[in-house]
């Protein structure tokens, strides 16, 4: 909850004395653009001259989040209202005392408490007479984690895993993807034996169907038996599913212990290892499987990346990772798209182990662009997120498709469907639409699935609206590759028209696909990212 003294805002914007009283509204946690409206008294013409200057000062003084702006208006009575621009409903309102009231407090939060003057403040909740007194506790939670690229993390000449964030006990609690353990188990054990570091290794399955509380409970039990200390990090080695499970478990154990990510798939390297989302799927009695419905924003202390792990992946898993990379290229980077156009197929053949810089550049661009997008909006206060591209329809498609699709495959199918939506809105040209399709097909990226009907796609759109707090906030490519805009008015008719165009293009470009026979409501789930 973001608390701001409404009377102070109003009086300051109007150029009058500071009045007592506070008002609170969901500004820091707002899922949309919010305004603090400062209405100045019509009897005070000087206020109109000062309001532009003063409202800029307010923005800095109150340290308002980026989704909040201060505007000033003129009205007959001085008041302050926090309003939601997507809804006419007033969130909070207060009419302050007269401009001659004495200065009641120096902090925007209220009167500081003597033992914690920078954190705890008392205030009167004047907009609710039933509340006798209120306190505000404010604390800036520091979030910092490092993402680092390495060569050969399991080489004994590389001491990163043996020295970085090592607890005083000099031991490691390690959770490893079972498939990774089968491939690298001997090297992992030999590595820590070389450095004389005792290890406890727990293996879990890494496929999506195993992303459940069962895996969490297994790790929790092992943690209790091991006796992990509050400041002792868990080391997670595996793909995105394992990293999500371990991160969520770390957020719960002793209300939060540190953890380190070591991604071993291309998809995890460019996606799961970079952000702060953790979670598991949940099976609802009423709605069935719900993807990532239970989770937390919980940052690791570090992510150590090593593309040498990719050499043991098969072609389909590499294409799966390319789906997330293509997403970033389309909405963030013409340079990345150009590399994929020229070298994408070769990178897959070489499993990102080529001698030139193309593979490194793709990974570096992907990581940096994700961090640049996530960094200013880590808790997703702002729900218009370019990196949600490819994640509006894909969640339903991923669950409904038969045979099953991998996450990055579903993301690319979603991504190309959104290209068609952009084209139908005349946001991009026919030439660009066709060019993007040809680049995708050149990398064997899937662009369609037979489960795609108007019913399935509209269910996915409805879920996106629910997840994005009542609006579509659909990221789409606009004008050119690397440029993104948002749509909020996509209709079922528009979806059907895009589907018709998609299947027509598949026929034109020789993409084999059968039209879907899934009936309304059949096999549908409602996932959440």
C-alpha positions as a printed Julia matrix, in Angstrom:
529×3 Matrix{Float64}:
   0.0     0.0     0.0
   1.39    3.35   -1.01
   0.41    6.07    1.44
   0.42    9.76    0.59
  -0.93   12.69    2.6
  -3.64   14.0     0.33
  -3.96   17.33    2.11
  -0.24   17.91    1.78
  -0.4    17.21   -1.95
  -3.34   19.51   -2.43
  -1.96   22.38   -0.37
   1.47   22.12   -1.88
   0.18   22.08   -5.43
  -1.96   25.08   -4.67
   0.91   26.98   -3.13
  -0.75   27.16    0.3
   0.22   25.93    3.75
   0.57   22.27    4.52
  -2.51   20.79    6.2
  -2.88   17.73    8.38
  -4.45   14.43    7.4
  -3.56   11.53    5.12
  -5.17    9.46    2.45
  -4.02    6.1     1.16
  -4.6     4.45   -2.17
  -3.11    1.51   -4.1
  -0.57    3.65   -5.87
   2.57    1.58   -5.33
   0.76   -1.6    -6.22
  -1.37   -0.14   -8.98
  -1.68   -2.33  -12.05
  -2.3     0.59  -14.3
  -1.51    4.25  -14.62
  -2.67    6.15  -11.56
  -2.99    9.88  -11.03
  -2.76   11.96   -7.92
  -5.07   14.79   -8.87
  -4.28   18.1    -7.17
  -7.2    20.51   -7.37
  -6.34   24.09   -6.58
  -8.78   26.66   -5.26
 -10.34   28.85   -7.93
 -10.03   31.81   -5.56
  -6.25   31.49   -5.7
  -5.03   32.45   -9.2
  -1.42   32.1    -8.09
  -1.98   28.37   -7.77
  -2.43   28.04  -11.52
   0.95   29.67  -12.08
   2.68   27.46   -9.55
   1.06   24.11  -10.14
   3.3    22.92  -12.98
   6.42   23.65  -10.98
   5.05   22.28   -7.72
   3.65   19.06   -9.14
   7.08   18.19  -10.54
   8.49   18.7    -7.06
   5.77   16.46   -5.65
   6.8    13.64   -7.95
  10.3    13.73   -6.52
   9.31   14.49   -2.92
   6.89   11.6    -2.55
   9.14    9.18   -4.44
   6.12    8.06   -6.39
   6.42    4.87   -8.43
   6.7     5.15  -12.22
   3.05    4.25  -12.75
   1.96    7.37  -10.83
   1.8    10.88  -12.15
   0.75   14.15  -10.52
  -1.65   16.45  -12.3
  -3.23   19.71  -11.15
  -6.7    21.04  -11.75
  -8.74   24.06  -10.7
 -12.01   23.64   -8.82
 -14.2    25.56   -6.4
 -13.06   23.64   -3.35
  -9.6    22.42   -2.54
  -9.41   18.61   -2.35
  -7.21   15.74   -3.39
  -8.28   12.51   -4.98
  -6.31    9.45   -6.04
  -8.07    8.14   -9.12
  -7.69    5.23  -11.5
  -7.66    6.31  -15.13
  -9.08    2.98  -16.26
 -12.11    3.39  -13.98
 -14.23    6.4   -12.98
 -14.39    5.11   -9.41
 -12.66    7.24   -6.8
 -10.17    5.22   -4.75
  -9.77    7.58   -1.79
 -10.8    11.19   -1.19
 -10.32   13.77    1.54
 -11.16   17.41    1.99
  -8.35   19.02    3.94
  -8.75   21.75    6.55
  -8.33   25.37    5.59
  -5.09   26.62    4.15
  -4.37   28.4     7.43
  -3.98   25.11    9.35
  -0.56   24.72   10.98
   2.04   22.39    9.55
   1.13   19.02   11.08
   4.04   16.87    9.97
   7.28   17.0     8.08
   7.12   13.53    6.51
   4.71   12.61    3.73
   3.83    9.49    5.74
   2.76   11.19    9.01
   4.38   11.98   12.35
   7.62   10.01   12.84
   7.82    7.65   15.8
  10.89    8.52   17.93
  12.45    5.03   17.98
  12.1     4.48   14.22
  11.72    7.93   12.66
  12.57    6.81    9.13
  10.21    3.84    9.05
   7.22    4.18   11.41
   4.76    7.08   11.36
   1.5     7.81   13.12
  -1.38    9.43   11.29
  -5.08   10.08   11.52
  -7.31    8.14    9.16
  -9.69   11.05    8.62
 -11.64    9.51    5.79
 -12.96    6.8     8.16
 -14.29    8.07   11.52
 -14.43    4.52   12.89
 -10.61    4.34   12.93
  -9.13    6.01   16.0
  -5.49    6.04   14.96
  -3.22    4.68   12.25
   0.4     3.75   11.75
   2.39    3.48    8.55
   5.44    1.25    8.4
   7.57    1.9     5.34
  10.65   -0.03    4.34
  12.63   -0.06    1.13
  13.41   -3.68    0.36
  16.77   -3.9    -1.4
  16.84   -6.33   -4.32
  20.15   -7.16   -5.94
  21.29  -10.22   -7.84
  24.05  -10.88  -10.29
  23.81  -12.69  -13.64
  27.19  -13.93  -14.85
  28.35  -15.77  -17.96
  31.04  -18.43  -17.53
  32.98  -20.95  -19.55
  32.86  -24.52  -18.22
  31.49  -24.07  -14.7
  32.23  -27.72  -13.83
  35.9   -27.47  -14.8
  38.01  -27.7   -11.63
  40.0   -24.71  -12.9
  36.85  -22.63  -12.49
  36.24  -22.16   -8.78
  33.0   -20.12   -9.04
  30.71  -22.81   -7.6
  33.26  -23.61   -4.91
  33.89  -20.06   -3.72
  31.08  -17.66   -4.68
  28.53  -17.18   -1.89
  30.06  -20.05    0.05
  28.75  -20.24    3.66
  31.09  -20.44    6.63
  30.29  -24.14    6.95
  31.83  -24.72    3.49
  29.17  -27.1     2.28
  26.57  -27.14   -0.47
  22.93  -28.17   -0.6
  22.3   -28.86   -4.28
  19.04  -29.59   -6.12
  19.66  -31.08   -9.56
  17.39  -31.93  -12.47
  17.35  -35.72  -12.73
  18.18  -35.6   -16.45
  21.12  -33.29  -15.72
  22.31  -35.61  -12.95
  22.36  -38.5   -15.4
  24.54  -36.47  -17.76
  26.72  -34.48  -15.36
  26.39  -36.23  -11.99
  29.92  -37.61  -11.94
  31.39  -34.23  -12.89
  29.35  -32.41  -10.23
  30.49  -34.8    -7.5
  34.11  -34.75   -8.68
  34.12  -30.96   -8.82
  33.14  -30.47   -5.18
  35.3   -33.39   -4.05
  38.29  -31.65   -5.63
  37.6   -28.58   -3.47
  36.91  -30.73   -0.41
  33.36  -29.41   -0.07
  30.74  -31.79    1.37
  27.54  -31.81   -0.66
  23.97  -32.94   -0.25
  22.46  -33.64   -3.67
  18.7   -33.88   -4.15
  17.35  -34.84   -7.57
  13.9   -33.94   -8.89
  12.19  -34.45  -12.24
  12.23  -31.45  -14.5
   9.3   -31.79  -16.89
   6.26  -29.51  -16.65
   4.02  -32.27  -15.29
   6.32  -32.5   -12.25
   6.08  -28.81  -11.4
   3.91  -29.46   -8.36
   3.84  -29.25   -4.57
   5.11  -32.84   -4.46
   8.53  -31.64   -5.64
   8.43  -28.71   -3.2
   7.64  -31.01   -0.28
  10.49  -33.33   -1.22
  12.99  -30.48   -1.15
  11.55  -29.07    2.09
  11.95  -32.42    3.82
  15.56  -32.7     2.65
  16.25  -29.14    3.82
  14.91  -29.93    7.28
  17.05  -33.05    7.5
  20.11  -31.17    6.24
  19.56  -28.27    8.64
  20.14  -25.46    6.16
  21.02  -22.19    7.89
  19.15  -18.92    7.27
  21.96  -17.35    5.23
  23.13  -20.53    3.48
  22.23  -20.66   -0.21
  20.62  -23.54   -2.09
  22.32  -24.35   -5.4
  19.83  -25.19   -8.18
  21.14  -26.87  -11.34
  18.72  -27.63  -14.16
  16.15  -26.32  -16.59
  13.48  -23.73  -16.03
  11.08  -26.06  -14.21
  13.7   -27.0   -11.62
  14.78  -23.39  -11.16
  11.16  -22.32  -10.59
  10.54  -25.11   -8.07
  13.73  -24.42   -6.12
  13.15  -20.66   -6.11
   9.63  -21.1    -4.74
  10.86  -23.56   -2.11
  13.62  -21.13   -1.09
  11.04  -18.34   -0.67
   9.08  -20.5     1.81
  11.77  -22.28    3.83
  12.35  -20.28    7.03
  10.4   -17.51    5.25
  13.19  -17.09    2.77
  16.7   -18.42    2.24
  19.12  -17.49   -0.56
  19.52  -19.59   -3.67
  21.75  -19.68   -6.75
  20.59  -20.6   -10.25
  22.66  -22.63  -12.7
  20.5   -23.05  -15.84
  21.34  -25.97  -18.11
  19.02  -25.38  -21.09
  18.96  -22.65  -23.71
  15.44  -21.67  -22.65
  16.44  -21.38  -18.99
  19.6   -19.42  -19.81
  17.75  -16.68  -21.71
  14.52  -16.68  -19.69
  14.05  -18.44  -16.33
  17.48  -17.55  -14.95
  17.12  -13.8   -15.52
  13.97  -12.74  -13.67
  12.6   -13.13  -10.15
   9.48  -15.2   -10.76
   9.17  -18.57   -9.04
   6.26  -20.95   -8.74
   4.55  -24.26   -9.31
   1.38  -25.39  -11.02
  -1.77  -26.0    -9.01
  -4.63  -28.41   -9.62
  -7.92  -26.72   -8.77
 -10.94  -28.84   -7.89
 -13.13  -26.53   -9.97
 -10.83  -25.55  -12.85
  -8.25  -28.31  -13.08
  -4.53  -27.66  -13.75
  -3.49  -24.02  -13.4
  -0.06  -23.12  -14.71
   2.16  -21.17  -12.28
  -0.86  -20.24  -10.17
   1.09  -20.49   -6.9
   4.39  -18.65   -6.67
   6.36  -15.67   -5.5
   8.56  -12.87   -6.75
  11.79  -14.04   -5.11
  15.16  -13.11   -6.55
  18.19  -15.4    -6.42
  21.44  -14.01   -5.11
  23.12  -15.06   -8.35
  22.64  -16.82  -11.67
  25.73  -18.5   -13.13
  25.31  -19.2   -16.85
  27.36  -21.59  -18.97
  26.41  -22.33  -22.58
  28.53  -25.49  -22.61
  25.54  -27.24  -20.99
  23.59  -26.64  -24.2
  25.73  -29.1   -26.16
  23.85  -32.04  -24.63
  20.42  -30.76  -25.68
  18.55  -32.24  -28.63
  17.33  -30.22  -31.59
  13.77  -29.82  -30.34
  14.9   -28.4   -27.0
  17.15  -25.95  -28.8
  14.25  -24.83  -31.01
  12.21  -24.53  -27.83
  14.75  -22.03  -26.48
  14.76  -20.19  -29.8
  11.06  -19.48  -29.35
  11.8   -17.19  -26.38
  14.73  -15.61  -28.19
  12.57  -14.86  -31.24
  10.05  -13.2   -28.93
  12.71  -10.8   -27.69
  13.95  -10.12  -31.21
  10.5    -9.17  -32.47
   9.64   -6.68  -29.74
  13.07   -5.41  -28.67
  15.93   -5.85  -31.13
  16.38   -5.61  -34.92
  20.0    -6.7   -34.34
  18.93   -9.93  -32.65
  16.38  -10.64  -35.39
  19.06  -10.08  -38.01
  21.36  -12.61  -36.34
  18.55  -15.16  -36.16
  17.71  -14.55  -39.81
  21.31  -15.08  -40.87
  22.63  -17.65  -38.39
  19.65  -19.08  -36.48
  19.54  -22.46  -38.24
  23.34  -22.82  -37.96
  23.31  -22.02  -34.26
  20.82  -24.83  -33.73
  22.97  -27.28  -35.74
  26.08  -26.28  -33.8
  24.2   -26.32  -30.49
  25.52  -22.83  -29.75
  29.09  -24.18  -29.62
  30.43  -22.52  -32.79
  33.75  -20.73  -32.87
  32.41  -17.35  -33.98
  30.66  -14.8   -31.77
  27.13  -15.34  -33.07
  26.02  -17.68  -30.27
  27.55  -15.5   -27.55
  25.99  -12.39  -29.02
  22.51  -13.97  -29.12
  22.77  -15.01  -25.47
  24.22  -11.68  -24.34
  21.54   -9.65  -26.14
  18.76  -11.86  -24.81
  19.94  -11.6   -21.21
  20.57   -7.87  -21.28
  17.25   -7.05  -22.95
  15.35   -9.15  -20.43
  17.13   -7.44  -17.54
  16.55   -3.98  -19.02
  12.85   -4.75  -19.37
  12.43   -6.38  -15.96
  14.74   -4.19  -13.88
  12.57   -1.05  -13.58
   9.41   -3.15  -13.13
  10.61   -6.14  -11.11
   7.36   -6.63   -9.15
   5.23   -5.94  -12.24
   3.49   -2.88  -10.82
   3.17   -1.88  -14.46
   1.26   -4.55  -16.37
   1.99   -3.23  -19.85
   5.04   -5.45  -20.35
   6.68   -5.93  -23.74
   8.16   -9.25  -22.57
   4.63  -10.62  -22.24
   4.74  -10.92  -26.02
   3.98  -14.51  -26.94
   2.44  -15.18  -23.52
  -1.19  -14.2   -24.11
  -2.48  -17.25  -25.99
   0.41  -19.65  -25.44
  -0.57  -20.71  -21.92
  -3.81  -22.3   -23.1
  -2.25  -23.6   -26.32
   0.54  -25.29  -24.36
  -1.96  -27.25  -22.25
  -4.56  -28.06  -24.9
  -2.26  -29.09  -27.76
  -2.07  -32.78  -28.65
   0.63  -33.95  -29.03
   2.02  -31.72  -26.3
   3.94  -28.57  -27.08
   6.96  -27.29  -25.18
   6.81  -23.82  -23.66
   9.0   -22.05  -26.21
   7.15  -23.72  -29.08
   3.82  -22.43  -27.77
   5.35  -18.97  -27.26
   6.42  -18.82  -30.91
   3.0   -19.97  -32.12
   1.47  -17.21  -30.01
   4.07  -14.78  -31.31
   3.27  -15.39  -34.95
  -0.47  -15.23  -34.3
   0.17  -11.79  -32.8
   2.08  -10.84  -35.95
  -1.09  -11.6   -37.89
  -3.12   -9.47  -35.47
  -0.64   -6.62  -36.07
  -1.01   -7.1   -39.82
  -4.81   -7.08  -39.71
  -4.67   -3.82  -37.74
  -2.34   -2.41  -40.43
   0.38   -1.97  -37.82
   2.85   -3.85  -40.02
   3.09   -4.49  -43.75
   2.31   -7.71  -45.59
   5.96   -7.93  -46.6
   7.13   -7.82  -42.98
   4.54  -10.4   -41.93
   5.71  -12.82  -44.62
   9.37  -12.13  -43.9
   8.95  -12.97  -40.21
   7.18  -16.22  -41.12
   9.99  -17.24  -43.47
  12.63  -16.6   -40.8
  10.67  -18.67  -38.28
  10.22  -21.54  -40.73
  13.92  -21.4   -41.59
  14.66  -22.25  -37.94
  11.92  -24.93  -37.82
   9.99  -22.89  -35.28
   6.33  -23.96  -35.13
   3.82  -21.28  -36.11
   0.48  -23.04  -35.77
  -1.25  -25.87  -33.95
  -4.43  -27.71  -34.77
  -5.92  -26.86  -31.35
  -6.27  -23.22  -32.36
  -9.97  -22.42  -32.64
 -11.86  -19.25  -31.85
 -13.14  -20.88  -28.65
  -9.67  -21.87  -27.4
  -8.1   -18.55  -28.35
 -10.87  -16.52  -26.73
 -10.53  -18.54  -23.53
  -6.84  -17.67  -23.59
  -7.68  -14.01  -24.14
 -10.11  -14.06  -21.21
  -7.39  -15.53  -18.98
  -4.96  -12.83  -20.1
  -7.52  -10.19  -19.13
  -7.92  -11.77  -15.69
  -4.18  -12.0   -15.16
  -3.56   -8.43  -16.36
  -6.1    -6.95  -13.98
  -9.08   -6.46  -16.25
  -7.5    -5.29  -19.5
  -5.98   -7.15  -22.45
  -2.71   -5.2   -22.44
  -1.75   -7.25  -25.49
   1.79   -6.48  -26.68
   2.02   -6.39  -30.47
   4.71   -5.45  -32.98
   3.97   -2.06  -34.48
   5.63   -0.29  -37.43
   8.85   -2.32  -37.42
  10.74   -5.11  -35.71
  11.89   -3.95  -32.29
   8.89   -1.66  -31.74
   6.02   -2.66  -29.44
   2.58   -1.26  -28.69
  -0.41   -2.54  -26.72
  -3.95   -3.44  -27.77
  -6.95   -3.52  -25.44
  -9.83   -3.99  -27.86
  -9.27   -7.33  -29.62
 -12.66   -8.9   -30.38
 -13.7   -12.53  -30.99
 -14.38  -11.57  -34.61
 -10.84  -10.24  -34.92
  -9.51  -13.49  -33.45
 -11.49  -15.55  -35.96
 -10.31  -13.38  -38.83
  -6.68  -13.83  -37.72
  -7.17  -17.6   -37.5
  -8.54  -17.68  -41.05
  -5.54  -15.68  -42.25
  -3.15  -17.95  -40.32
  -4.45  -21.16  -41.87
  -4.53  -19.54  -45.3
  -0.87  -18.54  -44.92
   0.06  -22.05  -43.76
  -1.45  -23.44  -46.94
   0.36  -20.84  -49.04
   3.76  -21.52  -47.44
   3.37  -25.3   -47.28
   2.94  -25.63  -43.5
   1.01  -28.83  -42.8
  -1.7   -28.57  -40.16
  -5.17  -29.97  -39.61
  -7.97  -27.76  -38.4
  -8.87  -28.35  -34.76
 -11.72  -30.64  -33.76
 -11.73  -29.68  -30.03
 -15.22  -28.69  -28.93
 -16.09  -25.84  -26.62
 -14.83  -26.43  -23.09
 -13.05  -29.71  -23.9
  -9.63  -30.18  -22.31
  -9.36  -26.49  -21.5
  -7.44  -25.21  -18.52
  -6.91  -21.72  -17.19
  -3.2   -21.14  -16.61
  -1.48  -18.13  -15.11
   2.04  -16.76  -15.48
